[in-house]
PDB file of C-alpha atoms and ligand atoms in Angstrom:
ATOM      1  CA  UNK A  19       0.000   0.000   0.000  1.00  0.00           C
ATOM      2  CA  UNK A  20       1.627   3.827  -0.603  1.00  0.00           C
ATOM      3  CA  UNK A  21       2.165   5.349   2.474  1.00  0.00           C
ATOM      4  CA  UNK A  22       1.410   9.600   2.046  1.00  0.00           C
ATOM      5  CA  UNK A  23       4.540  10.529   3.746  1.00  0.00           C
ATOM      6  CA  UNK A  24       2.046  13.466   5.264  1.00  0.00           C
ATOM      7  CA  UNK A  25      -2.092  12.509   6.315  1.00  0.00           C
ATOM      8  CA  UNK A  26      -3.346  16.113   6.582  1.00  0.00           C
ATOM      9  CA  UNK A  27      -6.054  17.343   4.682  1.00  0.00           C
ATOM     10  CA  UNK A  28      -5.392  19.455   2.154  1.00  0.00           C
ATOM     11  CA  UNK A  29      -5.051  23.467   3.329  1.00  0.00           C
ATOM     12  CA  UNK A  30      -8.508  25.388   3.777  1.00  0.00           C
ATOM     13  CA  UNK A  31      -9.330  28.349   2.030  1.00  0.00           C
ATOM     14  CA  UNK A  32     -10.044  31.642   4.178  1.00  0.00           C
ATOM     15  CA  UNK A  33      -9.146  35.152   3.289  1.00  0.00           C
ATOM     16  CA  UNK A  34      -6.308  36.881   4.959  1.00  0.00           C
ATOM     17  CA  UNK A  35      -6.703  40.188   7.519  1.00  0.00           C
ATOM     18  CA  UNK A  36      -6.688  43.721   6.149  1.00  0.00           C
ATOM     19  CA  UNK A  37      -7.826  42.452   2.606  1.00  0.00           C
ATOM     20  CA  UNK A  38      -4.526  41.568   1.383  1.00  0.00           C
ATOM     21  CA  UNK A  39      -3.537  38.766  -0.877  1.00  0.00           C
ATOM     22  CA  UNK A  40      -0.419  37.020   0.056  1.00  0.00           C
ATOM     23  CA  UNK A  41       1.616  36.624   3.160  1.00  0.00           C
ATOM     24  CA  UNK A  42       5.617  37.333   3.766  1.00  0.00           C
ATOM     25  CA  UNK A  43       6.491  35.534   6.902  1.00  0.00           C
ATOM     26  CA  UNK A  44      10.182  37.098   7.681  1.00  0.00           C
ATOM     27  CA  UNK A  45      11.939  33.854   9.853  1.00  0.00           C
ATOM     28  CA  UNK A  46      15.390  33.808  10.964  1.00  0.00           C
ATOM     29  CA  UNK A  47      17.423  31.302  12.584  1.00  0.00           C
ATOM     30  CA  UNK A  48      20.186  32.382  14.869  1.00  0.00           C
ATOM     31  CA  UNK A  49      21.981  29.053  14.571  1.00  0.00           C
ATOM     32  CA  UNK A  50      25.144  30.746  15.714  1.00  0.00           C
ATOM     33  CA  UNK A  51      27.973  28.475  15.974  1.00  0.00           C
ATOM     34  CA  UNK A  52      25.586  25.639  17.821  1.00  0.00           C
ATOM     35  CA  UNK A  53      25.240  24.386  14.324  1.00  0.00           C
ATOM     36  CA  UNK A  54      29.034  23.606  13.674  1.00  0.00           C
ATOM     37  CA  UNK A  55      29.053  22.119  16.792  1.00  0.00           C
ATOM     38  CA  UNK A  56      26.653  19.540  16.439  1.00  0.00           C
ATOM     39  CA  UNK A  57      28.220  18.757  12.646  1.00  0.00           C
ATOM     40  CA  UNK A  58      31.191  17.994  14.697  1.00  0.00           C
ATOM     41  CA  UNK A  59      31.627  18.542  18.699  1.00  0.00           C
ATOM     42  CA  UNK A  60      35.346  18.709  18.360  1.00  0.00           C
ATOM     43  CA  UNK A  61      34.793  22.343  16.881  1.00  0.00           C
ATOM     44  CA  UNK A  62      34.560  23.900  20.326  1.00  0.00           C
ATOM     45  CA  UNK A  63      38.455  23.747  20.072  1.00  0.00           C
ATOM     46  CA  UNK A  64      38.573  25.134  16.416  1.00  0.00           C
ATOM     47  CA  UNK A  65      38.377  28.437  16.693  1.00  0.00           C
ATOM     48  CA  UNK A  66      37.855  29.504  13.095  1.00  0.00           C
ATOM     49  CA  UNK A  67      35.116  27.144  12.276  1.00  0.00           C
ATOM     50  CA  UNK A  68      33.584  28.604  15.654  1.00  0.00           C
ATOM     51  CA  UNK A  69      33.589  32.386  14.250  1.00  0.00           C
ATOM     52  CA  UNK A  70      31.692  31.270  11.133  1.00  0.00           C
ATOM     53  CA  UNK A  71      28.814  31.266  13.738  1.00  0.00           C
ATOM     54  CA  UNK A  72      30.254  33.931  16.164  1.00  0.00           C
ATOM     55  CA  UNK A  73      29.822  36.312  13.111  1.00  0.00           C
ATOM     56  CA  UNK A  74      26.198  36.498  14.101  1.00  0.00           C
ATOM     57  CA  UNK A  75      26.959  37.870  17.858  1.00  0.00           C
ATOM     58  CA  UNK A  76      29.526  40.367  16.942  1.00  0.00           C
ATOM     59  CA  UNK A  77      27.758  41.834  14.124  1.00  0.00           C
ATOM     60  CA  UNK A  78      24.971  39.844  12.099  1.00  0.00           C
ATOM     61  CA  UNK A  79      22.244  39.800  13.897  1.00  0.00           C
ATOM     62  CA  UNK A  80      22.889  43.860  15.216  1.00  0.00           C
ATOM     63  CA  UNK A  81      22.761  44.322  11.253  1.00  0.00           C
ATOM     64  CA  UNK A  82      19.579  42.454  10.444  1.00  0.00           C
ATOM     65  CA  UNK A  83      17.738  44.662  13.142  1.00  0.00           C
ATOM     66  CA  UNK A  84      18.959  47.377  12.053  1.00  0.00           C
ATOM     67  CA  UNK A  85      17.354  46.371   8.251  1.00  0.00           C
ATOM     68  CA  UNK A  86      14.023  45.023  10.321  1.00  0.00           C
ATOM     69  CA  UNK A  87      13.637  48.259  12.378  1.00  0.00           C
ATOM     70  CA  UNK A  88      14.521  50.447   8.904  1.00  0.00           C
ATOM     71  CA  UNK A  89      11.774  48.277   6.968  1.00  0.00           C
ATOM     72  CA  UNK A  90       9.108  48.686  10.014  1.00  0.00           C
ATOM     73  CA  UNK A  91       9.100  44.578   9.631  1.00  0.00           C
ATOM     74  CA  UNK A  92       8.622  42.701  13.100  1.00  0.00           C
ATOM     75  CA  UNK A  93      10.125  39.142  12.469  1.00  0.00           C
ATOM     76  CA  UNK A  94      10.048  35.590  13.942  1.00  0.00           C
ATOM     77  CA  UNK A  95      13.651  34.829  15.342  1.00  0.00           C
ATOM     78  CA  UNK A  96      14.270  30.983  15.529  1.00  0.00           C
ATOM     79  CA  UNK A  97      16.917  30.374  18.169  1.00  0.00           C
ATOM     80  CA  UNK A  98      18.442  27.217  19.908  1.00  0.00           C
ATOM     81  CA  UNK A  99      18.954  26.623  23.858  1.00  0.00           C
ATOM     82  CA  UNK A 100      22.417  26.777  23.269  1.00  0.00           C
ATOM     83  CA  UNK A 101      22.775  30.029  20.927  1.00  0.00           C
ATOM     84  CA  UNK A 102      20.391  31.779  24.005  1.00  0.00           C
ATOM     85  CA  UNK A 103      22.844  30.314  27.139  1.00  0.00           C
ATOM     86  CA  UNK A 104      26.260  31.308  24.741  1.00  0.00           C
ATOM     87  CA  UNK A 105      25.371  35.018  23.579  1.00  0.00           C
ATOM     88  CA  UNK A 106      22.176  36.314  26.073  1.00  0.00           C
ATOM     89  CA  UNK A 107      22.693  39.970  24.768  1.00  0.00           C
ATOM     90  CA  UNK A 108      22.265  38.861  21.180  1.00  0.00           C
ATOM     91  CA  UNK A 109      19.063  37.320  21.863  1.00  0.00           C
ATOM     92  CA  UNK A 110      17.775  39.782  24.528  1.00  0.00           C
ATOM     93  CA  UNK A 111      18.401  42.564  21.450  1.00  0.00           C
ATOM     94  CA  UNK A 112      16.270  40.683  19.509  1.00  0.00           C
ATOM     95  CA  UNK A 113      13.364  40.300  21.936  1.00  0.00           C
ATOM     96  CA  UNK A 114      13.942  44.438  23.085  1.00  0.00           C
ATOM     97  CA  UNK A 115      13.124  45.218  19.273  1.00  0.00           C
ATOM     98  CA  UNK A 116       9.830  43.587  19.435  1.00  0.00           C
ATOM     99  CA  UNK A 117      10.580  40.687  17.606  1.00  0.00           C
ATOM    100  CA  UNK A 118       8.863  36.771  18.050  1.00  0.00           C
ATOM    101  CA  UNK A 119      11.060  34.173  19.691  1.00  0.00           C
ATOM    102  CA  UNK A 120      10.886  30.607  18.099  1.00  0.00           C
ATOM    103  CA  UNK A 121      11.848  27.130  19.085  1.00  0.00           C
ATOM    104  CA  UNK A 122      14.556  26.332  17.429  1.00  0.00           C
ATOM    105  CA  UNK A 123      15.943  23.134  19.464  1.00  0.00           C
ATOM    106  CA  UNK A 124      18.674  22.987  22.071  1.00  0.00           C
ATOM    107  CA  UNK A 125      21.721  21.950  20.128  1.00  0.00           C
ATOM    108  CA  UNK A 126      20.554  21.915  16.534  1.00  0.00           C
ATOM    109  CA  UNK A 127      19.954  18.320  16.461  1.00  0.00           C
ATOM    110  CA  UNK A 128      18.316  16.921  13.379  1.00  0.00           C
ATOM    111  CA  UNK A 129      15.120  15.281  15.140  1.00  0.00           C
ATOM    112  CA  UNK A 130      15.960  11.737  14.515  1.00  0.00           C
ATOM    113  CA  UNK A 131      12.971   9.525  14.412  1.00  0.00           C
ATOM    114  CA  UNK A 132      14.638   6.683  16.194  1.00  0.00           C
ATOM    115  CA  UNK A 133      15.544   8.187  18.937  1.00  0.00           C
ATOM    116  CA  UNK A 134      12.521  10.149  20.522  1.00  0.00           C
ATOM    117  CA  UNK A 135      14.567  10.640  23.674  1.00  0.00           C
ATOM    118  CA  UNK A 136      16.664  12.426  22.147  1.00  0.00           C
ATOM    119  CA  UNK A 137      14.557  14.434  20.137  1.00  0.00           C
ATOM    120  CA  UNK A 138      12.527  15.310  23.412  1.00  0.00           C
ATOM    121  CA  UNK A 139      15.029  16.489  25.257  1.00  0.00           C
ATOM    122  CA  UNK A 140      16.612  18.792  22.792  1.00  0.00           C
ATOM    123  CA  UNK A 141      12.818  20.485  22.818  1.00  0.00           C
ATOM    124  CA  UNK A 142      13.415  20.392  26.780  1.00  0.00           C
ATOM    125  CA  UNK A 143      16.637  22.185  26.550  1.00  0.00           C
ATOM    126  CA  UNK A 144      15.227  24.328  24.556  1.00  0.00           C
ATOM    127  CA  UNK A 145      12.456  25.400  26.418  1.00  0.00           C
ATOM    128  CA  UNK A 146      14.129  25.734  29.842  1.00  0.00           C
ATOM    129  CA  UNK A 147      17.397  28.221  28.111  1.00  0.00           C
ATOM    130  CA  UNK A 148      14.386  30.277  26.455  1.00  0.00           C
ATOM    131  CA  UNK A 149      12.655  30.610  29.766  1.00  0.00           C
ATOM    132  CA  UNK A 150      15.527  31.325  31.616  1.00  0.00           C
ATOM    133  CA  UNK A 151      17.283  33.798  30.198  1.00  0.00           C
ATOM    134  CA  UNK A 152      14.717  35.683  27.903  1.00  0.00           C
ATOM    135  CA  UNK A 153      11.756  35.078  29.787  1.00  0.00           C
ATOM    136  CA  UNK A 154       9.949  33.698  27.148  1.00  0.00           C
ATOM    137  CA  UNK A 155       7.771  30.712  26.009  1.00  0.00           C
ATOM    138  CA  UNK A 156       7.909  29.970  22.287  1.00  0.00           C
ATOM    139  CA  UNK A 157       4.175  29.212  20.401  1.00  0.00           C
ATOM    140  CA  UNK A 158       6.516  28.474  17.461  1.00  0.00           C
ATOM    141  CA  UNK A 159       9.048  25.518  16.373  1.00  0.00           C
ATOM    142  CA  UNK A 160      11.555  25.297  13.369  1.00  0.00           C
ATOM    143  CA  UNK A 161      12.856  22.050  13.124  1.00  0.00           C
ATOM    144  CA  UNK A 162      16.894  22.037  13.095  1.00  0.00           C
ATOM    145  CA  UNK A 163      17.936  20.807   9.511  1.00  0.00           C
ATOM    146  CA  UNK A 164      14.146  21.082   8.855  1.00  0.00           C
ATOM    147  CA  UNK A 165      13.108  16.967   9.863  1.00  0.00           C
ATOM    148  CA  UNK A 166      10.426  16.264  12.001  1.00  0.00           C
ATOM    149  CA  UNK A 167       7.721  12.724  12.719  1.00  0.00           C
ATOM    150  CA  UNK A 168       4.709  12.114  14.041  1.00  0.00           C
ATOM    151  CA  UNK A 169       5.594  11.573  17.988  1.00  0.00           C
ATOM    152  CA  UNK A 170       7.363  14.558  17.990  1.00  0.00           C
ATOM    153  CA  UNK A 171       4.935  16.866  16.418  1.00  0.00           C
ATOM    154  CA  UNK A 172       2.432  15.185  18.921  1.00  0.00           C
ATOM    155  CA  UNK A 173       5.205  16.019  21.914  1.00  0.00           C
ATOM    156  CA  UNK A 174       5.181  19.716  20.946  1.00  0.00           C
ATOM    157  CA  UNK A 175       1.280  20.074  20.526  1.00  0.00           C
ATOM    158  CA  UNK A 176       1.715  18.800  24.254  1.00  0.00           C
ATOM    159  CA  UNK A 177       4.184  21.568  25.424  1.00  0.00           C
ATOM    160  CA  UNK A 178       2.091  24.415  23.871  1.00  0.00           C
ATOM    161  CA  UNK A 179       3.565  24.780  20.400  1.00  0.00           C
ATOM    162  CA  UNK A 180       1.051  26.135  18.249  1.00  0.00           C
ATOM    163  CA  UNK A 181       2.678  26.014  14.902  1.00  0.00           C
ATOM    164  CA  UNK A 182       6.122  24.554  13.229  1.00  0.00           C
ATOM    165  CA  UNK A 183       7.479  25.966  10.150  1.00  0.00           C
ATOM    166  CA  UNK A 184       9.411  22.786   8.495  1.00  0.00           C
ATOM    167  CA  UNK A 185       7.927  21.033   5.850  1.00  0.00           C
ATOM    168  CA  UNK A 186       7.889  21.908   2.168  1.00  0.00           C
ATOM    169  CA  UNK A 187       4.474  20.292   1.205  1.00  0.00           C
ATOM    170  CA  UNK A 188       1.886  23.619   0.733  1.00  0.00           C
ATOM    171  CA  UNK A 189       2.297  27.160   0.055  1.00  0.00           C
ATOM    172  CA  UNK A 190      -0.480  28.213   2.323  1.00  0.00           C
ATOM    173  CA  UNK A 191      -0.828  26.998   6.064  1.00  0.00           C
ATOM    174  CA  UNK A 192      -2.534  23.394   7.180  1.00  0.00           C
ATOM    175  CA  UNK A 193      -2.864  21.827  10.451  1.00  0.00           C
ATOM    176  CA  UNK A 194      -0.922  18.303  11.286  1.00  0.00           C
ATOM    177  CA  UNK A 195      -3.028  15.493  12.348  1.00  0.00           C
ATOM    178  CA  UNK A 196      -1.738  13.321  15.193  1.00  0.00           C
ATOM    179  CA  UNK A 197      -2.189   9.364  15.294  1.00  0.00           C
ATOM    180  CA  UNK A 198      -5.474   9.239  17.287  1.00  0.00           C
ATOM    181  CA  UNK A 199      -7.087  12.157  14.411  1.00  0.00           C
ATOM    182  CA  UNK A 200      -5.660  14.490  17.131  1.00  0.00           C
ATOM    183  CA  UNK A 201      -5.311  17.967  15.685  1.00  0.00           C
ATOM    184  CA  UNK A 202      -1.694  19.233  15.747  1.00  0.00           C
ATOM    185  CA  UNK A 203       0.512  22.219  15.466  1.00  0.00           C
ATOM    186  CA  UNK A 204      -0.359  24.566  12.272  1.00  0.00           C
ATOM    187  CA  UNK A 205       2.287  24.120   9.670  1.00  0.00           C
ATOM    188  CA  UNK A 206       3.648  27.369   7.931  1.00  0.00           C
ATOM    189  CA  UNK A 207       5.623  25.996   5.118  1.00  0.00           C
ATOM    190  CA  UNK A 208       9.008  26.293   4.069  1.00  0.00           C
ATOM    191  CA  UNK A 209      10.867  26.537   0.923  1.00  0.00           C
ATOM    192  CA  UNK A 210      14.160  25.540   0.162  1.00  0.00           C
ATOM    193  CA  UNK A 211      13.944  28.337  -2.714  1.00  0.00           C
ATOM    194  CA  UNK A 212      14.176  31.012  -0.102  1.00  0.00           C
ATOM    195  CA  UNK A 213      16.663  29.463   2.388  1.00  0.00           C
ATOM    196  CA  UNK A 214      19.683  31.647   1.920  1.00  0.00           C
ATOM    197  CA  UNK A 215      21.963  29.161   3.293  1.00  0.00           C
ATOM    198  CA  UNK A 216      21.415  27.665  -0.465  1.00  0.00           C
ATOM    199  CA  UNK A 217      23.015  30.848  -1.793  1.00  0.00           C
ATOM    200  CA  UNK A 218      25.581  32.116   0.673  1.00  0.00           C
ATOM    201  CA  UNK A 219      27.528  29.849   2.371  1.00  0.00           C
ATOM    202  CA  UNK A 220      30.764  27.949   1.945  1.00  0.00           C
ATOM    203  CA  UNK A 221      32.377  25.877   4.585  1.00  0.00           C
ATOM    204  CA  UNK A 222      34.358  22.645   4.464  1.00  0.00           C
ATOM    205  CA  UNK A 223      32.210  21.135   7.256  1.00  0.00           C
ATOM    206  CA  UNK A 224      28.943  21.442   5.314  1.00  0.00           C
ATOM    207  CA  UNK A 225      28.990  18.968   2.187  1.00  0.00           C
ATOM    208  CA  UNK A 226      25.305  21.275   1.173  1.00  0.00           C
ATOM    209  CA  UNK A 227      27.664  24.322   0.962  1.00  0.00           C
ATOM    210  CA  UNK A 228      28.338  25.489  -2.115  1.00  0.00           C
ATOM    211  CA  UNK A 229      29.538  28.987  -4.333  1.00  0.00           C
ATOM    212  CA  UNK A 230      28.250  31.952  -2.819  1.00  0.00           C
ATOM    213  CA  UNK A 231      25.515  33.063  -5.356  1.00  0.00           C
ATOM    214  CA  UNK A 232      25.219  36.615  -6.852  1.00  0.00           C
ATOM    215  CA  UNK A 233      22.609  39.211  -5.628  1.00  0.00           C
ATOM    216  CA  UNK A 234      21.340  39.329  -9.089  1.00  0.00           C
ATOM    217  CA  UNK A 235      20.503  35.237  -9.601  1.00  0.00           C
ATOM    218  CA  UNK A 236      19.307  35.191  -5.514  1.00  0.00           C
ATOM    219  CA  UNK A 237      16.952  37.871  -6.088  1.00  0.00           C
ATOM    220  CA  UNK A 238      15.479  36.274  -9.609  1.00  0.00           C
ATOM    221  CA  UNK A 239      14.570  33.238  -7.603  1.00  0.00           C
ATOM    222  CA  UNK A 240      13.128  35.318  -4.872  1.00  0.00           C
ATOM    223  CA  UNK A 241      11.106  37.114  -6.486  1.00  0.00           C
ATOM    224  CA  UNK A 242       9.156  34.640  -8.765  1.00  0.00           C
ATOM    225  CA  UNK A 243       8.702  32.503  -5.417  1.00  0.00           C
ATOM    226  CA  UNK A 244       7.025  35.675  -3.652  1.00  0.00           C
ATOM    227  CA  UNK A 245       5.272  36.870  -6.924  1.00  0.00           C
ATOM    228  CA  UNK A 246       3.279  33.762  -7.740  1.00  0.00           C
ATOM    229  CA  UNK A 247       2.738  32.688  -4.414  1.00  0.00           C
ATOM    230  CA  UNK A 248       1.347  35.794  -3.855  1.00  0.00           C
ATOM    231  CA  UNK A 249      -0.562  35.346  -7.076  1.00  0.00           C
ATOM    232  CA  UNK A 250      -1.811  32.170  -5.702  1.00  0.00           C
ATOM    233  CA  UNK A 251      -2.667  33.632  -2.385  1.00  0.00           C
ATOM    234  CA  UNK A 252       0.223  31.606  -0.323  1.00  0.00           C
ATOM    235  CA  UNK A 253       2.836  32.671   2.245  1.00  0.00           C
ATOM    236  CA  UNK A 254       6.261  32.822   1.519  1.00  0.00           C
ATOM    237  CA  UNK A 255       8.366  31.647   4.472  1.00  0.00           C
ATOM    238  CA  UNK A 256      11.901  33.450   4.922  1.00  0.00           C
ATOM    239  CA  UNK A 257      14.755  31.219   6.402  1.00  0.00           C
ATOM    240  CA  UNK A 258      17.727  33.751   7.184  1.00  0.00           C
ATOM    241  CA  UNK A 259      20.483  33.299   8.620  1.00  0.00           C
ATOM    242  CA  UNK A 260      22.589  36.134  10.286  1.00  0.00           C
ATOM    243  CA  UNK A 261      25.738  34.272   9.875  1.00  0.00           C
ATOM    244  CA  UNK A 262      24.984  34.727   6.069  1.00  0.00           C
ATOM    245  CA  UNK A 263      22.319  37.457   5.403  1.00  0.00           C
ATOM    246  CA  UNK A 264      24.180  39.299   7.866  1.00  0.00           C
ATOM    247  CA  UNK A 265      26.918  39.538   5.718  1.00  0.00           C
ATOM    248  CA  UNK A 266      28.008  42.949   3.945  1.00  0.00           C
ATOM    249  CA  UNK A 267      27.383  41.501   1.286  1.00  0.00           C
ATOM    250  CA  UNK A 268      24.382  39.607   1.171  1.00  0.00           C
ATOM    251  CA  UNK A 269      22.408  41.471   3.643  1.00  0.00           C
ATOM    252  CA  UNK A 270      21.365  44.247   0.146  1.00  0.00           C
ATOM    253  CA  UNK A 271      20.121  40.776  -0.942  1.00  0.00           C
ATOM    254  CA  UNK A 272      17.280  40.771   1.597  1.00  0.00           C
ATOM    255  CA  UNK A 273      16.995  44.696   1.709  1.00  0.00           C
ATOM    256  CA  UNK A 274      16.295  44.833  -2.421  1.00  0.00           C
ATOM    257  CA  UNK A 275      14.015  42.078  -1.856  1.00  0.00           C
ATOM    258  CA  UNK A 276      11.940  43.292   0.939  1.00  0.00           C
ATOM    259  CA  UNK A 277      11.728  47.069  -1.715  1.00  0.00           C
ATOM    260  CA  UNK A 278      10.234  44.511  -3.864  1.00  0.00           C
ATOM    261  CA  UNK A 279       7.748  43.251  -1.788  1.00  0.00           C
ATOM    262  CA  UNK A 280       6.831  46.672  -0.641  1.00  0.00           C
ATOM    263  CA  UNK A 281       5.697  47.840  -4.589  1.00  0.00           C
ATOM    264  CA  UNK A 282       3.038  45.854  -3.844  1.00  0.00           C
ATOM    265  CA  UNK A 283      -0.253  46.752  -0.904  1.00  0.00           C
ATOM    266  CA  UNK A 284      -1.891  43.452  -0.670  1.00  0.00           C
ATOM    267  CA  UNK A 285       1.075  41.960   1.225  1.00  0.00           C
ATOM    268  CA  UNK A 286       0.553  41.020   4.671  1.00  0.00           C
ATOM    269  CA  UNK A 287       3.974  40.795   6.850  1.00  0.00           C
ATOM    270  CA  UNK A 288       3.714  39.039   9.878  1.00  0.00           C
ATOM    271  CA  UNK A 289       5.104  36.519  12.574  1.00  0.00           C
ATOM    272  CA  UNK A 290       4.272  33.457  12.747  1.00  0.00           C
ATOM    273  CA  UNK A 291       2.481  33.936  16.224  1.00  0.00           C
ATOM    274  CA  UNK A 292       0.132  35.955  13.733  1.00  0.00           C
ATOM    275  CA  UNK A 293      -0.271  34.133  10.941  1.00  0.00           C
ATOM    276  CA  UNK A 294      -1.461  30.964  13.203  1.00  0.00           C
ATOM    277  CA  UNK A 295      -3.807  33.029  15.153  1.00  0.00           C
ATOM    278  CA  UNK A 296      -5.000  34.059  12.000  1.00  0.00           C
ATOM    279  CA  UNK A 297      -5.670  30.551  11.185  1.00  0.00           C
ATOM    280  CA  UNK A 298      -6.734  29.653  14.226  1.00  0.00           C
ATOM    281  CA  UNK A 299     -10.037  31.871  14.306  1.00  0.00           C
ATOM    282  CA  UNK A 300     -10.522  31.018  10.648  1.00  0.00           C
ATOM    283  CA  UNK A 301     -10.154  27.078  10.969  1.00  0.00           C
ATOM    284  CA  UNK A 302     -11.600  25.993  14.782  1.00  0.00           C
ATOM    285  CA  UNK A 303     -10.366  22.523  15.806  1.00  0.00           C
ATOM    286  CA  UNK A 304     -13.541  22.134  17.912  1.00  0.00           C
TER     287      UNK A 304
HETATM  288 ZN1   ZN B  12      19.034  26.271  12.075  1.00  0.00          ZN
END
């Protein structure tokens, strides 16, 4: 018998707030250097392949507030346990500026479907550094390396999350059903189209690293993902890094394409707190 790799019903039609047309859902994920580390733990000692993700504290992230707080665009910042517990000023900056705080794991770990214990107790970590240092509870959960199954998504319906931003099977938002026909979290999809790590970075470690892609070819694809989803009535889902939009040189990337965006007035830009609340009075689960 196939086996649909995904059982949810297809995503429901409903208009979106303030008569617009499309959604831009701005995410980030301050992997910092938590995601060398868990590619290989021995990089603690190696300091260059460390400052790859220590670019992000000493001057990404500052830069891609800046850009948010120019642009008037409140975003959803994805951040692990370990990024929160290893540079607390970073991540208090981003909560001071308004911005949404998102799940993003503990130590980056690829939720492995064989070992729930594990994956559970990265979300655990997770939690507790978010709690503790920022104060805050995440509604939100971006999968590390975008991977995800079925007791997992149940697990984080359990701990409050109220939407996950990982898979790549819509372009507008659907709700996961649980074993049991047990509603889960809202998904807001992804694409790999508008993950910039596809574009801009380079590193021995990663074997998905590539040539760093010019502004020119980046924007191309950027722009006919947002302009027909839009044209379809979708979301397009952001997936920034600082360690790589925050870049001199890429960060004009994300500024040219967010000018873009704004020639048009029937594009909504939210978090993804708002987008599933939007959902959620739209699409009851009772
Ligand atoms: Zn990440």
């Amino acid at each position: 018998m196939p086996h649909p790799a995904n059982p949810a019903p297809l995503s429901p039609e409903f208009l979106w707030p303030h008569g617009k047309k499309c959604v831009l859902f701005p995410g980030f994920d301050v992997d910092a250097e938590s995601v060398w580390l868990n590619m290989e733990p021995e990089s603690i000692n190696k300091l260059v392949t460390m400052s790859y993700g220590g670019y992000e504290a000493r001057v990404g992230v500052r830069k891609i507030l800046e850009l948010l707080a120019r642009y008037e665009v409140r975003a959803t910042f994805f951040i692990p346990g370990w990024t929160v517990e290893a540079h607390p000023a970073m991540c208090e900056a981003i909560v001071k500026a308004g911005h949404e705080v998102g799940h993003h794991g503990y130590l980056h770990k690829r939720p492995d479907p064989t070992r729930f214990d594990l994956a559970r107790e990265e979300i655990d970590k997770g939690f507790e550094a978010l709690k503790r240092v920022l104060g805050v509870t995440p509604v939100g959960y971006r999968a590390p390396s975008g991977e995800n199954f079925h007791e997992l998504l149940a697990y984080l319906t359990e701990c409050g999350i109220r939407y996950s931003s990982s898979f790549r099977d819509d372009i507008r938002p659907y709700r996961h059903v649980l074993p049991g026909n047990k509603p889960g979290p809202v998904e807001l999809p992804v694409n790999f189209a508008m993950d910039d790590w596809s574009y801009g970075m380079t590193h021995r470690l990663d074997p998905g690293a590539g040539t760093l892609h010019p502004k020119e070819h980046v924007l191309s694809i950027w722009r006919d993902e947002f302009e027909q989803t839009r044209e379809w009535g979708g979301v397009s889902t952001l997936v920034m890094h600082p360690q790589i939009t925050g870049r001199p040189g890429r960060i004009r990337i994300l500024a040219e394409f967010l000018d873009h965006v704004r020639r048009f007035d029937d594009v909504w830009i939210a978090t993804g707190e708002e987008i599933t609340r939007i959902y959620e009075e739209n699409c009851p689960t009772t």
